[in-house]
mmCIF file of C-alpha atoms and ligand atoms in Angstrom:
data_model
loop_
_atom_site.group_PDB
_atom_site.id
_atom_site.type_symbol
_atom_site.label_atom_id
_atom_site.label_comp_id
_atom_site.label_asym_id
_atom_site.label_seq_id
_atom_site.Cartn_x
_atom_site.Cartn_y
_atom_site.Cartn_z
ATOM 1 C CA UNK A 1 -57.132 -90.594 54.480
ATOM 2 C CA UNK A 2 -55.479 -87.380 53.527
ATOM 3 C CA UNK A 3 -51.904 -87.512 52.070
ATOM 4 C CA UNK A 4 -49.628 -85.183 50.466
ATOM 5 C CA UNK A 5 -48.576 -86.470 47.022
ATOM 6 C CA UNK A 6 -45.857 -85.411 44.558
ATOM 7 C CA UNK A 7 -47.241 -85.883 41.052
ATOM 8 C CA UNK A 8 -44.539 -84.125 39.058
ATOM 9 C CA UNK A 9 -41.140 -82.988 40.100
ATOM 10 C CA UNK A 10 -40.190 -79.515 41.226
ATOM 11 C CA UNK A 11 -40.005 -77.192 44.207
ATOM 12 C CA UNK A 12 -42.104 -78.576 47.189
ATOM 13 C CA UNK A 13 -44.718 -75.813 47.326
ATOM 14 C CA UNK A 14 -45.381 -76.163 43.633
ATOM 15 C CA UNK A 15 -45.675 -79.941 43.164
ATOM 16 C CA UNK A 16 -47.275 -81.143 46.500
ATOM 17 C CA UNK A 17 -51.010 -81.642 46.538
ATOM 18 C CA UNK A 18 -53.088 -82.650 49.594
ATOM 19 C CA UNK A 19 -55.259 -85.627 48.250
ATOM 20 C CA UNK A 20 -57.746 -88.258 49.411
ATOM 21 C CA UNK A 21 -56.228 -91.727 48.997
ATOM 22 C CA UNK A 22 -57.001 -95.138 50.566
ATOM 23 C CA UNK A 23 -55.199 -96.411 53.645
ATOM 24 C CA UNK A 24 -52.349 -98.846 52.705
ATOM 25 C CA UNK A 25 -52.652 -102.505 53.553
ATOM 26 C CA UNK A 26 -49.501 -104.204 54.855
ATOM 27 C CA UNK A 27 -47.798 -107.160 53.064
ATOM 28 C CA UNK A 28 -44.852 -109.318 54.118
ATOM 29 C CA UNK A 29 -42.690 -107.432 56.833
ATOM 30 C CA UNK A 30 -44.600 -104.165 56.308
ATOM 31 C CA UNK A 31 -46.263 -102.228 59.253
ATOM 32 C CA UNK A 32 -49.024 -99.697 58.751
ATOM 33 C CA UNK A 33 -49.134 -96.832 61.294
ATOM 34 C CA UNK A 34 -51.251 -94.038 62.137
ATOM 35 C CA UNK A 35 -48.856 -91.118 61.859
ATOM 36 C CA UNK A 36 -48.400 -89.281 65.190
ATOM 37 C CA UNK A 37 -45.626 -87.041 63.849
ATOM 38 C CA UNK A 38 -43.361 -86.944 60.834
ATOM 39 C CA UNK A 39 -40.221 -84.695 60.647
ATOM 40 C CA UNK A 40 -39.196 -82.820 57.437
ATOM 41 C CA UNK A 41 -35.769 -83.790 56.112
ATOM 42 C CA UNK A 42 -33.757 -82.220 53.253
ATOM 43 C CA UNK A 43 -33.982 -85.578 51.326
ATOM 44 C CA UNK A 44 -37.818 -84.952 51.112
ATOM 45 C CA UNK A 45 -36.929 -81.717 49.330
ATOM 46 C CA UNK A 46 -34.441 -83.497 47.033
ATOM 47 C CA UNK A 47 -37.024 -86.193 46.214
ATOM 48 C CA UNK A 48 -39.677 -83.496 45.374
ATOM 49 C CA UNK A 49 -36.993 -82.144 42.866
ATOM 50 C CA UNK A 50 -36.011 -85.599 41.523
ATOM 51 C CA UNK A 51 -32.478 -84.966 42.772
ATOM 52 C CA UNK A 52 -32.113 -87.528 45.557
ATOM 53 C CA UNK A 53 -30.377 -90.975 45.093
ATOM 54 C CA UNK A 54 -33.815 -92.528 45.755
ATOM 55 C CA UNK A 55 -36.263 -91.636 43.096
ATOM 56 C CA UNK A 56 -39.671 -93.067 43.868
ATOM 57 C CA UNK A 57 -42.280 -93.625 41.071
ATOM 58 C CA UNK A 58 -44.748 -90.828 40.699
ATOM 59 C CA UNK A 59 -46.994 -90.175 42.498
ATOM 60 C CA UNK A 60 -45.653 -90.653 45.922
ATOM 61 C CA UNK A 61 -46.039 -89.350 49.501
ATOM 62 C CA UNK A 62 -42.843 -87.905 50.996
ATOM 63 C CA UNK A 63 -41.890 -87.963 54.645
ATOM 64 C CA UNK A 64 -38.933 -90.126 55.191
ATOM 65 C CA UNK A 65 -39.175 -90.602 58.974
ATOM 66 C CA UNK A 66 -41.928 -90.674 61.532
ATOM 67 C CA UNK A 67 -43.392 -91.715 64.863
ATOM 68 C CA UNK A 68 -46.547 -93.696 64.694
ATOM 69 C CA UNK A 69 -48.986 -96.100 66.300
ATOM 70 C CA UNK A 70 -49.144 -99.515 64.772
ATOM 71 C CA UNK A 71 -52.590 -100.243 63.239
ATOM 72 C CA UNK A 72 -51.892 -103.239 61.112
ATOM 73 C CA UNK A 73 -48.897 -105.657 60.525
ATOM 74 C CA UNK A 74 -47.974 -107.929 57.662
ATOM 75 C CA UNK A 75 -47.983 -111.733 57.997
ATOM 76 C CA UNK A 76 -44.148 -111.807 58.423
ATOM 77 C CA UNK A 77 -43.896 -109.197 61.177
ATOM 78 C CA UNK A 78 -42.716 -110.721 64.524
ATOM 79 C CA UNK A 79 -41.365 -107.898 66.613
ATOM 80 C CA UNK A 80 -44.275 -105.357 66.586
ATOM 81 C CA UNK A 81 -48.008 -105.507 67.336
ATOM 82 C CA UNK A 82 -51.000 -103.318 66.883
ATOM 83 C CA UNK A 83 -50.970 -100.519 69.528
ATOM 84 C CA UNK A 84 -47.076 -100.141 69.760
ATOM 85 C CA UNK A 85 -45.644 -96.727 69.424
ATOM 86 C CA UNK A 86 -42.769 -96.896 66.996
ATOM 87 C CA UNK A 87 -40.393 -94.736 64.953
ATOM 88 C CA UNK A 88 -38.404 -95.422 61.785
ATOM 89 C CA UNK A 89 -37.972 -94.777 58.190
ATOM 90 C CA UNK A 90 -40.954 -95.016 55.870
ATOM 91 C CA UNK A 91 -41.430 -97.300 52.779
ATOM 92 C CA UNK A 92 -42.121 -94.983 49.940
ATOM 93 C CA UNK A 93 -44.467 -94.200 48.135
ATOM 94 C CA UNK A 94 -46.292 -94.336 51.510
ATOM 95 C CA UNK A 95 -44.256 -91.674 53.324
ATOM 96 C CA UNK A 96 -45.022 -89.824 56.655
ATOM 97 C CA UNK A 97 -46.806 -86.707 55.350
ATOM 98 C CA UNK A 98 -50.247 -88.486 55.542
ATOM 99 C CA UNK A 99 -52.792 -89.795 58.231
ATOM 100 C CA UNK A 100 -51.275 -93.321 57.655
ATOM 101 C CA UNK A 101 -47.941 -94.576 56.343
ATOM 102 C CA UNK A 102 -45.915 -97.685 55.910
ATOM 103 C CA UNK A 103 -42.649 -98.895 57.552
ATOM 104 C CA UNK A 104 -40.722 -102.019 56.935
ATOM 105 C CA UNK A 105 -40.041 -103.921 60.126
ATOM 106 C CA UNK A 106 -36.279 -103.984 59.539
ATOM 107 C CA UNK A 107 -36.163 -100.200 59.985
ATOM 108 C CA UNK A 108 -38.744 -99.879 62.738
ATOM 109 C CA UNK A 109 -37.883 -99.412 66.371
ATOM 110 C CA UNK A 110 -39.614 -98.688 69.660
ATOM 111 C CA UNK A 111 -40.110 -94.954 70.270
ATOM 112 C CA UNK A 112 -38.552 -93.776 73.654
ATOM 113 C CA UNK A 113 -41.157 -92.935 76.289
ATOM 114 C CA UNK A 114 -38.916 -89.975 77.299
ATOM 115 C CA UNK A 115 -39.551 -88.229 73.943
ATOM 116 C CA UNK A 116 -42.764 -86.626 72.711
ATOM 117 C CA UNK A 117 -44.105 -87.722 69.241
ATOM 118 C CA UNK A 118 -42.464 -85.016 67.243
ATOM 119 C CA UNK A 119 -39.076 -85.538 69.026
ATOM 120 C CA UNK A 120 -39.267 -89.324 68.583
ATOM 121 C CA UNK A 121 -39.964 -88.833 64.875
ATOM 122 C CA UNK A 122 -36.753 -86.709 64.741
ATOM 123 C CA UNK A 123 -34.461 -89.230 66.692
ATOM 124 C CA UNK A 124 -34.067 -91.446 63.647
ATOM 125 C CA UNK A 125 -32.229 -90.011 60.428
ATOM 126 C CA UNK A 126 -30.425 -86.938 61.878
ATOM 127 C CA UNK A 127 -29.255 -88.787 65.074
ATOM 128 C CA UNK A 128 -28.286 -91.976 63.449
ATOM 129 C CA UNK A 129 -26.507 -89.978 60.842
ATOM 130 C CA UNK A 130 -24.740 -87.893 63.494
ATOM 131 C CA UNK A 131 -23.794 -90.994 65.507
ATOM 132 C CA UNK A 132 -22.401 -93.014 62.452
ATOM 133 C CA UNK A 133 -20.558 -89.926 61.350
ATOM 134 C CA UNK A 134 -18.907 -89.031 64.628
ATOM 135 C CA UNK A 135 -18.250 -92.409 66.115
ATOM 136 C CA UNK A 136 -17.998 -95.025 63.459
ATOM 137 C CA UNK A 137 -16.567 -92.959 60.527
ATOM 138 C CA UNK A 138 -14.569 -90.251 62.367
ATOM 139 C CA UNK A 139 -13.788 -92.030 65.629
ATOM 140 C CA UNK A 140 -14.173 -88.661 67.491
ATOM 141 C CA UNK A 141 -12.361 -88.619 70.784
ATOM 142 C CA UNK A 142 -13.095 -86.723 74.013
ATOM 143 C CA UNK A 143 -11.278 -83.404 74.073
ATOM 144 C CA UNK A 144 -10.983 -83.235 70.166
ATOM 145 C CA UNK A 145 -12.382 -80.259 68.221
ATOM 146 C CA UNK A 146 -15.528 -80.900 66.136
ATOM 147 C CA UNK A 147 -16.618 -78.418 63.495
ATOM 148 C CA UNK A 148 -20.212 -78.676 62.535
ATOM 149 C CA UNK A 149 -21.573 -76.924 59.418
ATOM 150 C CA UNK A 150 -25.244 -75.992 59.287
ATOM 151 C CA UNK A 151 -25.158 -76.503 62.998
ATOM 152 C CA UNK A 152 -28.771 -75.248 63.518
ATOM 153 C CA UNK A 153 -30.157 -77.623 60.927
ATOM 154 C CA UNK A 154 -31.679 -80.972 61.327
ATOM 155 C CA UNK A 155 -28.597 -83.266 61.163
ATOM 156 C CA UNK A 156 -26.389 -80.403 62.344
ATOM 157 C CA UNK A 157 -28.281 -79.955 65.767
ATOM 158 C CA UNK A 158 -27.937 -83.763 66.306
ATOM 159 C CA UNK A 159 -24.261 -83.598 65.575
ATOM 160 C CA UNK A 160 -23.752 -80.644 67.972
ATOM 161 C CA UNK A 161 -25.539 -82.511 70.749
ATOM 162 C CA UNK A 162 -23.829 -85.822 70.036
ATOM 163 C CA UNK A 163 -20.424 -84.059 69.786
ATOM 164 C CA UNK A 164 -20.987 -82.558 73.290
ATOM 165 C CA UNK A 165 -22.175 -85.858 74.661
ATOM 166 C CA UNK A 166 -18.948 -87.471 73.352
ATOM 167 C CA UNK A 167 -16.764 -84.841 75.173
ATOM 168 C CA UNK A 168 -15.773 -82.897 72.190
ATOM 169 C CA UNK A 169 -15.239 -79.191 71.948
ATOM 170 C CA UNK A 170 -17.856 -78.059 69.377
ATOM 171 C CA UNK A 171 -17.632 -75.223 66.882
ATOM 172 C CA UNK A 172 -20.885 -74.620 65.014
ATOM 173 C CA UNK A 173 -21.245 -72.679 61.830
ATOM 174 C CA UNK A 174 -24.670 -71.238 60.957
ATOM 175 C CA UNK A 175 -26.219 -68.683 58.646
ATOM 176 C CA UNK A 176 -27.638 -65.711 60.586
ATOM 177 C CA UNK A 177 -27.958 -64.378 64.222
ATOM 178 C CA UNK A 178 -31.161 -66.553 64.986
ATOM 179 C CA UNK A 179 -29.408 -69.742 64.054
ATOM 180 C CA UNK A 180 -26.364 -68.644 66.117
ATOM 181 C CA UNK A 181 -28.555 -68.317 69.145
ATOM 182 C CA UNK A 182 -29.997 -71.869 68.518
ATOM 183 C CA UNK A 183 -26.432 -73.331 68.136
ATOM 184 C CA UNK A 184 -25.425 -71.646 71.252
ATOM 185 C CA UNK A 185 -28.413 -72.911 73.246
ATOM 186 C CA UNK A 186 -27.744 -76.383 72.115
ATOM 187 C CA UNK A 187 -24.356 -76.221 73.741
ATOM 188 C CA UNK A 188 -21.935 -75.384 70.874
ATOM 189 C CA UNK A 189 -18.766 -73.970 72.521
ATOM 190 C CA UNK A 190 -18.078 -71.543 69.713
ATOM 191 C CA UNK A 191 -20.552 -70.374 67.177
ATOM 192 C CA UNK A 192 -19.629 -68.746 63.747
ATOM 193 C CA UNK A 193 -22.146 -66.740 61.782
ATOM 194 C CA UNK A 194 -21.025 -67.479 58.128
ATOM 195 C CA UNK A 195 -22.854 -64.294 56.947
ATOM 196 C CA UNK A 196 -20.596 -62.044 58.912
ATOM 197 C CA UNK A 197 -17.503 -64.163 59.947
ATOM 198 C CA UNK A 198 -14.902 -66.281 58.274
ATOM 199 C CA UNK A 199 -15.099 -69.752 59.973
ATOM 200 C CA UNK A 200 -11.508 -70.540 58.826
ATOM 201 C CA UNK A 201 -10.107 -67.829 60.718
ATOM 202 C CA UNK A 202 -12.217 -68.547 63.781
ATOM 203 C CA UNK A 203 -11.327 -72.219 63.834
ATOM 204 C CA UNK A 204 -7.670 -71.363 63.518
ATOM 205 C CA UNK A 205 -7.899 -68.746 66.269
ATOM 206 C CA UNK A 206 -9.726 -70.847 68.868
ATOM 207 C CA UNK A 207 -7.555 -73.991 68.233
ATOM 208 C CA UNK A 208 -4.186 -72.053 68.445
ATOM 209 C CA UNK A 209 -3.657 -72.674 64.746
ATOM 210 C CA UNK A 210 -4.046 -76.385 64.831
ATOM 211 C CA UNK A 211 -7.580 -76.651 63.155
ATOM 212 C CA UNK A 212 -10.580 -78.903 63.672
ATOM 213 C CA UNK A 213 -9.917 -82.718 64.256
ATOM 214 C CA UNK A 214 -13.402 -83.753 62.914
ATOM 215 C CA UNK A 215 -15.598 -81.896 60.518
ATOM 216 C CA UNK A 216 -19.230 -82.738 59.921
ATOM 217 C CA UNK A 217 -20.155 -81.295 56.549
ATOM 218 C CA UNK A 218 -23.738 -81.413 55.273
ATOM 219 C CA UNK A 219 -23.314 -78.366 53.025
ATOM 220 C CA UNK A 220 -20.415 -79.132 50.634
ATOM 221 C CA UNK A 221 -19.277 -77.006 47.656
ATOM 222 C CA UNK A 222 -17.249 -73.988 48.682
ATOM 223 C CA UNK A 223 -17.919 -74.861 52.418
ATOM 224 C CA UNK A 224 -15.912 -78.090 51.950
ATOM 225 C CA UNK A 225 -13.226 -76.282 50.028
ATOM 226 C CA UNK A 226 -12.763 -73.701 52.810
ATOM 227 C CA UNK A 227 -12.858 -76.430 55.415
ATOM 228 C CA UNK A 228 -9.661 -77.952 53.988
ATOM 229 C CA UNK A 229 -7.997 -74.732 55.044
ATOM 230 C CA UNK A 230 -8.612 -75.398 58.797
ATOM 231 C CA UNK A 231 -8.456 -79.210 59.154
ATOM 232 C CA UNK A 232 -6.025 -80.439 61.798
ATOM 233 C CA UNK A 233 -3.050 -82.815 61.220
ATOM 234 C CA UNK A 234 -4.702 -86.335 61.005
ATOM 235 C CA UNK A 235 -8.251 -84.602 61.000
ATOM 236 C CA UNK A 236 -11.244 -86.313 59.419
ATOM 237 C CA UNK A 237 -13.793 -84.533 57.228
ATOM 238 C CA UNK A 238 -17.024 -86.451 57.122
ATOM 239 C CA UNK A 239 -19.035 -85.828 53.880
ATOM 240 C CA UNK A 240 -22.619 -85.737 54.873
ATOM 241 C CA UNK A 241 -24.439 -83.910 52.064
ATOM 242 C CA UNK A 242 -24.568 -81.024 49.554
ATOM 243 C CA UNK A 243 -27.312 -78.760 50.913
ATOM 244 C CA UNK A 244 -25.404 -75.788 49.298
ATOM 245 C CA UNK A 245 -26.321 -77.306 45.969
ATOM 246 C CA UNK A 246 -22.822 -77.933 44.613
ATOM 247 C CA UNK A 247 -21.111 -81.346 44.751
ATOM 248 C CA UNK A 248 -17.455 -80.547 45.295
ATOM 249 C CA UNK A 249 -14.400 -82.448 43.988
ATOM 250 C CA UNK A 250 -11.532 -82.983 46.435
ATOM 251 C CA UNK A 251 -7.851 -82.116 45.835
ATOM 252 C CA UNK A 252 -6.116 -85.372 46.909
ATOM 253 C CA UNK A 253 -2.712 -83.961 46.870
ATOM 254 C CA UNK A 254 -3.957 -81.508 49.613
ATOM 255 C CA UNK A 255 -5.326 -84.434 51.672
ATOM 256 C CA UNK A 256 -1.783 -86.016 51.200
ATOM 257 C CA UNK A 257 0.252 -82.995 51.997
ATOM 258 C CA UNK A 258 -1.742 -82.135 55.179
ATOM 259 C CA UNK A 259 -2.365 -85.758 56.420
ATOM 260 C CA UNK A 260 -6.122 -85.602 56.685
ATOM 261 C CA UNK A 261 -8.894 -88.042 55.709
ATOM 262 C CA UNK A 262 -12.002 -87.429 53.615
ATOM 263 C CA UNK A 263 -14.606 -89.902 54.796
ATOM 264 C CA UNK A 264 -17.861 -90.549 53.071
ATOM 265 C CA UNK A 265 -21.081 -91.384 54.931
ATOM 266 C CA UNK A 266 -24.301 -92.862 53.417
ATOM 267 C CA UNK A 267 -26.059 -93.746 56.634
ATOM 268 C CA UNK A 268 -29.062 -95.523 54.862
ATOM 269 C CA UNK A 269 -26.707 -98.202 53.482
ATOM 270 C CA UNK A 270 -26.032 -99.419 56.897
ATOM 271 C CA UNK A 271 -29.696 -100.535 56.868
ATOM 272 C CA UNK A 272 -28.756 -102.886 54.122
ATOM 273 C CA UNK A 273 -25.091 -103.826 54.926
ATOM 274 C CA UNK A 274 -25.098 -103.812 58.769
ATOM 275 C CA UNK A 275 -28.604 -103.512 60.194
ATOM 276 C CA UNK A 276 -27.401 -104.763 63.621
ATOM 277 C CA UNK A 277 -25.290 -101.529 63.869
ATOM 278 C CA UNK A 278 -28.409 -99.402 63.212
ATOM 279 C CA UNK A 279 -30.163 -101.292 66.108
ATOM 280 C CA UNK A 280 -27.184 -100.842 68.422
ATOM 281 C CA UNK A 281 -27.175 -97.128 67.506
ATOM 282 C CA UNK A 282 -30.841 -96.777 68.272
ATOM 283 C CA UNK A 283 -30.269 -98.345 71.769
ATOM 284 C CA UNK A 284 -27.420 -95.840 72.396
ATOM 285 C CA UNK A 285 -29.607 -92.883 71.298
ATOM 286 C CA UNK A 286 -32.499 -94.103 73.411
ATOM 287 C CA UNK A 287 -30.246 -94.362 76.519
ATOM 288 C CA UNK A 288 -28.840 -90.773 75.795
ATOM 289 C CA UNK A 289 -32.302 -89.409 75.306
ATOM 290 C CA UNK A 290 -33.668 -91.162 78.469
ATOM 291 C CA UNK A 291 -30.678 -89.634 80.422
ATOM 292 C CA UNK A 292 -31.588 -86.200 79.098
ATOM 293 C CA UNK A 293 -28.227 -85.900 77.247
ATOM 294 C CA UNK A 294 -29.821 -85.448 73.814
ATOM 295 C CA UNK A 295 -33.126 -84.226 72.644
ATOM 296 C CA UNK A 296 -34.228 -83.392 69.253
ATOM 297 C CA UNK A 297 -34.800 -79.698 68.704
ATOM 298 C CA UNK A 298 -38.296 -79.463 67.137
ATOM 299 C CA UNK A 299 -38.783 -75.826 66.223
ATOM 300 C CA UNK A 300 -42.272 -76.059 64.740
ATOM 301 C CA UNK A 301 -45.071 -78.559 65.291
ATOM 302 C CA UNK A 302 -47.471 -78.107 62.444
ATOM 303 C CA UNK A 303 -50.777 -79.559 60.996
ATOM 304 C CA UNK A 304 -50.762 -81.760 57.950
ATOM 305 C CA UNK A 305 -52.036 -78.863 55.758
ATOM 306 C CA UNK A 306 -48.770 -76.893 56.467
ATOM 307 C CA UNK A 307 -46.466 -79.508 55.173
ATOM 308 C CA UNK A 308 -45.763 -78.101 51.585
ATOM 309 C CA UNK A 309 -45.040 -74.603 52.880
ATOM 310 C CA UNK A 310 -42.623 -76.141 55.644
ATOM 311 C CA UNK A 311 -40.948 -78.239 53.144
ATOM 312 C CA UNK A 312 -40.278 -75.087 50.996
ATOM 313 C CA UNK A 313 -38.800 -73.213 53.794
ATOM 314 C CA UNK A 314 -36.536 -76.178 54.539
ATOM 315 C CA UNK A 315 -35.501 -76.155 50.803
ATOM 316 C CA UNK A 316 -34.902 -72.366 51.206
ATOM 317 C CA UNK A 317 -32.617 -72.857 54.220
ATOM 318 C CA UNK A 318 -34.713 -70.882 56.766
ATOM 319 C CA UNK A 319 -35.732 -73.587 59.145
ATOM 320 C CA UNK A 320 -33.914 -74.484 62.414
ATOM 321 C CA UNK A 321 -33.735 -77.985 63.967
ATOM 322 C CA UNK A 322 -36.531 -80.157 62.833
ATOM 323 C CA UNK A 323 -39.978 -78.946 61.598
ATOM 324 C CA UNK A 324 -42.503 -81.642 62.253
ATOM 325 C CA UNK A 325 -46.067 -82.428 61.096
ATOM 326 C CA UNK A 326 -47.961 -83.539 64.295
ATOM 327 C CA UNK A 327 -51.318 -85.215 64.056
ATOM 328 C CA UNK A 328 -53.999 -83.238 65.881
ATOM 329 C CA UNK A 329 -52.154 -79.974 65.657
HETATM 330 N N1 NAP B 401 -25.129 -88.799 54.390
HETATM 331 C C1 NAP B 401 -26.243 -89.120 54.896
HETATM 332 O O1 NAP B 401 -26.415 -90.431 55.140
HETATM 333 C C2 NAP B 401 -27.266 -88.123 55.221
HETATM 334 C C3 NAP B 401 -28.314 -88.366 56.152
HETATM 335 C C4 NAP B 401 -29.324 -87.305 56.353
HETATM 336 C C5 NAP B 401 -29.177 -86.250 55.677
HETATM 337 N N2 NAP B 401 -27.984 -86.003 54.847
HETATM 338 C C6 NAP B 401 -27.892 -84.563 54.183
HETATM 339 O O2 NAP B 401 -27.613 -83.607 55.186
HETATM 340 C C7 NAP B 401 -28.039 -82.259 54.600
HETATM 341 C C8 NAP B 401 -28.879 -81.548 55.693
HETATM 342 O O3 NAP B 401 -30.110 -82.260 55.856
HETATM 343 P P1 NAP B 401 -31.160 -81.766 56.881
HETATM 344 O O4 NAP B 401 -32.468 -82.378 56.821
HETATM 345 O O5 NAP B 401 -30.659 -81.711 58.294
HETATM 346 O O6 NAP B 401 -31.306 -80.168 56.430
HETATM 347 P P2 NAP B 401 -30.965 -78.837 57.228
HETATM 348 O O7 NAP B 401 -29.470 -78.911 57.651
HETATM 349 O O8 NAP B 401 -31.924 -78.535 58.241
HETATM 350 O O9 NAP B 401 -31.101 -77.736 56.111
HETATM 351 C C9 NAP B 401 -30.056 -77.434 55.318
HETATM 352 C C10 NAP B 401 -29.102 -76.237 55.857
HETATM 353 O O10 NAP B 401 -27.972 -76.127 54.975
HETATM 354 C C11 NAP B 401 -27.636 -74.852 55.100
HETATM 355 N N3 NAP B 401 -27.329 -74.374 53.740
HETATM 356 C C12 NAP B 401 -26.179 -73.832 53.340
HETATM 357 N N4 NAP B 401 -26.370 -73.471 51.996
HETATM 358 C C13 NAP B 401 -27.656 -73.743 51.571
HETATM 359 C C14 NAP B 401 -28.422 -73.601 50.374
HETATM 360 N N5 NAP B 401 -27.870 -73.043 49.321
HETATM 361 N N6 NAP B 401 -29.628 -73.979 50.489
HETATM 362 C C15 NAP B 401 -30.259 -74.580 51.482
HETATM 363 N N7 NAP B 401 -29.528 -74.676 52.740
HETATM 364 C C16 NAP B 401 -28.277 -74.339 52.710
HETATM 365 C C17 NAP B 401 -28.577 -74.035 55.865
HETATM 366 O O11 NAP B 401 -28.068 -73.752 57.136
HETATM 367 P P3 NAP B 401 -27.118 -72.478 57.437
HETATM 368 O O12 NAP B 401 -27.847 -71.236 56.849
HETATM 369 O O13 NAP B 401 -27.153 -72.422 58.996
HETATM 370 O O14 NAP B 401 -25.849 -72.761 56.918
HETATM 371 C C18 NAP B 401 -29.771 -74.949 55.907
HETATM 372 O O15 NAP B 401 -30.563 -74.711 57.053
HETATM 373 C C19 NAP B 401 -28.717 -82.680 53.379
HETATM 374 O O16 NAP B 401 -27.791 -82.497 52.281
HETATM 375 C C20 NAP B 401 -29.101 -84.117 53.419
HETATM 376 O O17 NAP B 401 -29.214 -84.817 52.118
HETATM 377 C C21 NAP B 401 -27.190 -86.902 54.642
#
């Protein structure tokens, strides 16, 4: 089968090679799938660079989430059978940017029939992260103001949709007019183009000086520092990631003075510490998708050959929503 492999660390376009390898065999609770679609995530970029918390041995195939058809199951698998259409997180080194990939049964779920393959592939990491951030970590309430950074990105688009579904007023911050249009189409009530506007001033303006109740921050660095200037009394800033490249430090005296919370989220850890919550979340997301209240924005459906270039564009911050490899494209 064909699979992209990372043999040395660096920028995606430079280190990814499309190679012929053998189809993996499942052991234990492993499930081998024919990949129907696999969505590109920023952690794929960080893994190519060797900068992610997970550092697979080289060589490995990236592609952390997918939708696939089960073709073989390990002897301990009980919930899935050959032919099932599933989604979930891959077991590296057998990631989704290949014709076949490996999932662990514990992080495999039925794919909603209401979503096509690329959308189903994109319902996992971004939407689970958005759900845990807004509901479990920040306890977002209807009527509150939610500020979403990188609102046209993968996890950002999910947070905008989930925020609206939860009855919040959503302010999306994006880089550039095309991304602004995307955030607006997704339902963001207010959109700020960070290239031309100061989001702190806009947030203060549209909240009558109060600030945002909940902030979803996948960018970090100076974006986080500016966020603390427009966080509401008893607001919650959820730390999602550092796509801007700088891991910030927090001024805790400022958090004390203004009565706000800084809340971390490592969604993947729930798969280890509280897997039942992940399954519950998947059921909630499926119900929302079936009801048409959320739907992953897949901006590009690409053939396998296009993956290295797509990952580089994700790394460069020029993609919107999810970009997915779709078998047969
Ligand atoms: N905590 C968790 O459990 C968890 C789970 C999943 C993902 N994440 C993290 O969430 C972040 C976003 O992941 P994603 O896959 O959804 O990516 P993404 O948001 O689609 O892409 C990153 C976005 O960040 C913005 N950005 C700002 N400065 C940037 C820079 N210097 N370089 C690149 N992008 C920059 C860009 O949007 P604008 O131009 O619109 O600002 C860009 O589109 C990553 O840091 C990822 O590791 C965390």
